[in-house]
Amino acid sequence: MNQINVPRPNDLDAFWMPYSDNRYFKSHPRLLARAEGMSYFTADGQEIIDGTAGLWCCNAGHGRREITEAIQKQAAVMDFAPTFQLGHPIAFEAAARVAEMTPEGLDRVFFTNSGSESADTALKIALAYQKARGQSQRVRLVGRERGYHGVGFGGMSVGGIGGNRKQFGAMLPYVDHLPHTHLPEQNAFSKGLPQHGAHLADALENLVALHGDTIAAVMVEPMAGSTGVLVPPVGYLKRLRELCDKHGILLIFDEVITGFGRLGTNFGAERLGVTPDIMTMAKGLSNAAVPMGAVAVNNAIYDTVVNGAPEGIELFHGYTYSGHPLACAASIATLVLHKAEDLPGRAAAMEPYFEEAAHSLRGLPNVIDIRSIGLVTGIELSSRPGKPTARAVDIFRDCFDKGVLIRTTGDIIALSPPLIAEKHHIDRIFGTLSDAIRAAA
């Protein structure tokens, strides 16, 4: 009889942790054992208030019975079914529910398994569309400095966070970048959209002058989240939309973070009054209960690619788990909750209180900027001389030990609690953070 060697629960060696200081963690582990509502709990029962909705993803909070039961039921009925030349009913239902929420005209939904896959899918669809409409010279993709579009080579290439790129050498060819929109001299401590910076969109004109009619698409986050919460200036996205239309370029919004209520609307496009041609999503799509992502495209793009193709497969792209039955079940249950509990409305109602709590940190030691919109804020700290990120990391560890989960990126603290947060949760999060900032002075 074969012997099965089960690792001890405290054997930390096998798991190569993502985006982590593995050596530090495995000598100072911080382990989460369960989650419910607004909180995680450690193995010894300590409650950790979730100030980050996991990784921007558990918008409805943790352990939602409706989602859990939907996954269990689907697993008992059918655990997996392929979606290559076959289908299963709930994949179509999930897509229809997503299409009900997306901006008008973005009614065709392609399922993926993550934000990274959604980004690469959107870029490939953009290239396929330009070729299908007779613009095969349009092979160039434009991103933005400090942008984050996942860790696939496509999303990483148009992304603009140096730390995500420098280990891996050459990225995709034919990629260029717009400048980021962070103007601390004019916009420090902004509430909502900062007033200065719409002119930065005009850099696209310079790229068109340089590259001619070879640009296929521009991909940006409506609000750049992972880089430290960069809120778009007033008029910036509208100007970008105008320039894309002028030059025959597709506009892609990466709504992986801003989708499903984070900014007080279904999607950031709705809050900011600009509709893209293609939209990526993930995270809140299934409340992170099962990995899932999606790309919503303008009907005209779908029609051009699909109806303009010869007989047979129209888009040579997809994933084994596209439209996975368990993910679709989780998504349907999540979107039912999203609507029944009006999660965007709850976020919008809580936004003023959250914003005041965030900006109450102004004047604390080393706080040099605060940016906020919806239920998300970035608190930027001055770096310790010669030790970038060290101050924020100390604050992260201090907050966790005192029962609050925050997120750091560089020396920026990002907060994005579940949309079910109430005032006492917000008080706890910012009270603990305030003490930790003082302690790290």
PDB file of C-alpha atoms in Angstrom, residues 188-189 191 355-371 378-382 433-435 437-439 441:
ATOM      1  CA  ALA A 188      -1.780  66.662  -2.616  1.00  0.00           C
ATOM      2  CA  PHE A 189      -4.533  65.667  -0.156  1.00  0.00           C
ATOM      3  CA  LYS A 191     -10.699  64.332  -2.024  1.00  0.00           C
ATOM      4  CA  GLU A 355     -13.098  59.968   3.322  1.00  0.00           C
ATOM      5  CA  GLU A 356     -13.121  62.035   6.514  1.00  0.00           C
ATOM      6  CA  ALA A 357     -11.515  59.206   8.443  1.00  0.00           C
ATOM      7  CA  ALA A 358      -8.776  58.887   5.838  1.00  0.00           C
ATOM      8  CA  HIS A 359      -8.027  62.603   5.719  1.00  0.00           C
ATOM      9  CA  SER A 360      -8.003  62.812   9.497  1.00  0.00           C
ATOM     10  CA  LEU A 361      -4.518  61.270   9.228  1.00  0.00           C
ATOM     11  CA  ARG A 362      -3.213  64.447   7.640  1.00  0.00           C
ATOM     12  CA  GLY A 363      -0.649  66.004   9.937  1.00  0.00           C
ATOM     13  CA  LEU A 364       0.576  62.714  11.380  1.00  0.00           C
ATOM     14  CA  PRO A 365       4.337  62.124  11.233  1.00  0.00           C
ATOM     15  CA  ASN A 366       5.630  61.391   7.705  1.00  0.00           C
ATOM     16  CA  VAL A 367       2.218  61.521   6.004  1.00  0.00           C
ATOM     17  CA  ILE A 368       2.895  63.476   2.797  1.00  0.00           C
ATOM     18  CA  ASP A 369      -0.287  62.814   0.810  1.00  0.00           C
ATOM     19  CA  ILE A 370      -3.738  61.246   1.061  1.00  0.00           C
ATOM     20  CA  ARG A 371      -5.877  60.342  -1.942  1.00  0.00           C
ATOM     21  CA  GLY A 378      -3.972  55.780  -0.429  1.00  0.00           C
ATOM     22  CA  ILE A 379      -1.885  57.258   2.394  1.00  0.00           C
ATOM     23  CA  GLU A 380       1.599  58.138   1.185  1.00  0.00           C
ATOM     24  CA  LEU A 381       4.497  58.262   3.633  1.00  0.00           C
ATOM     25  CA  SER A 382       7.957  59.739   3.391  1.00  0.00           C
ATOM     26  CA  LEU A 433      -3.467  52.788  11.606  1.00  0.00           C
ATOM     27  CA  SER A 434      -3.076  56.180  13.239  1.00  0.00           C
ATOM     28  CA  ASP A 435      -1.340  54.632  16.244  1.00  0.00           C
ATOM     29  CA  ILE A 437       1.949  55.609  11.928  1.00  0.00           C
ATOM     30  CA  ARG A 438       2.933  57.437  15.113  1.00  0.00           C
ATOM     31  CA  ALA A 439       4.867  54.422  16.346  1.00  0.00           C
ATOM     32  CA  ALA A 441       7.835  57.897  13.117  1.00  0.00           C
TER      33      ALA A 441
END
